[in-house]
Amino acid sequence: MALCPECEAAIDVEDDEVEEGQTLDCPECGAELEVVSTNPVELNTIADEGDEEAEDEW
Ligand SMILES: [Zn+2]
């Protein structure tokens, strides 16, 4: 079990079912999450890189 860093929903992942670097979607808020640690499972939101820069150029 891990918590979504975005909405703090409990996400049902077991530490032996995921690998570091694996990505998954939060079922509650839809955020794209990356597994940064597996014991215990810790999740990070994957930043949408590029979007802000693209706006900047305009
Ligand atoms: Zn979430």
XYZ file of C-alpha atoms and ligand atoms in Angstrom:
59
model
C 0.000 0.000 0.000
C 1.254 3.431 -0.916
C -0.084 6.952 -0.846
C -0.552 9.106 -3.902
C 1.610 12.224 -3.430
C -0.998 14.251 -5.301
C -4.267 13.383 -3.584
C -3.049 11.087 -0.765
C -5.329 8.307 -1.868
C -4.245 4.871 -0.766
C -3.046 2.948 -3.780
C -3.102 -0.813 -3.578
C 0.431 -1.805 -4.548
C 2.478 -4.462 -2.835
C 6.207 -3.991 -2.399
C 6.890 -7.288 -4.142
C 4.657 -6.445 -7.087
C 6.395 -3.306 -8.254
C 9.913 -2.328 -9.230
C 11.773 0.939 -8.814
C 11.220 3.077 -11.858
C 7.894 1.465 -12.681
C 5.098 3.866 -13.479
C 1.450 3.634 -12.635
C -1.603 5.850 -12.609
C -3.393 6.945 -9.501
C -6.919 5.546 -9.709
C -8.249 8.522 -7.769
C -6.776 11.604 -9.466
C -5.195 10.068 -12.548
C -1.732 11.391 -11.764
C 1.145 9.548 -13.378
C 3.305 8.140 -10.615
C 6.752 6.599 -10.520
C 7.871 4.033 -7.989
C 10.941 5.530 -6.347
C 11.275 2.984 -3.569
C 9.852 -0.465 -2.966
C 10.441 -1.146 0.710
C 8.244 0.512 1.659
C 6.638 1.552 -1.589
C 7.050 5.252 -2.246
C 5.583 7.087 -5.184
C 6.535 10.334 -6.893
C 4.456 12.330 -9.274
C 6.004 12.370 -12.715
C 6.401 15.992 -13.716
C 5.072 16.889 -17.099
C 8.311 18.243 -18.450
C 8.184 20.398 -21.515
C 4.768 21.921 -21.089
C 5.919 25.021 -19.245
C 8.864 25.552 -21.544
C 6.635 25.361 -24.586
C 4.426 28.092 -23.134
C 7.492 30.161 -22.308
C 8.633 30.277 -25.886
C 5.502 31.925 -27.078
Zn -3.940 10.596 -6.678
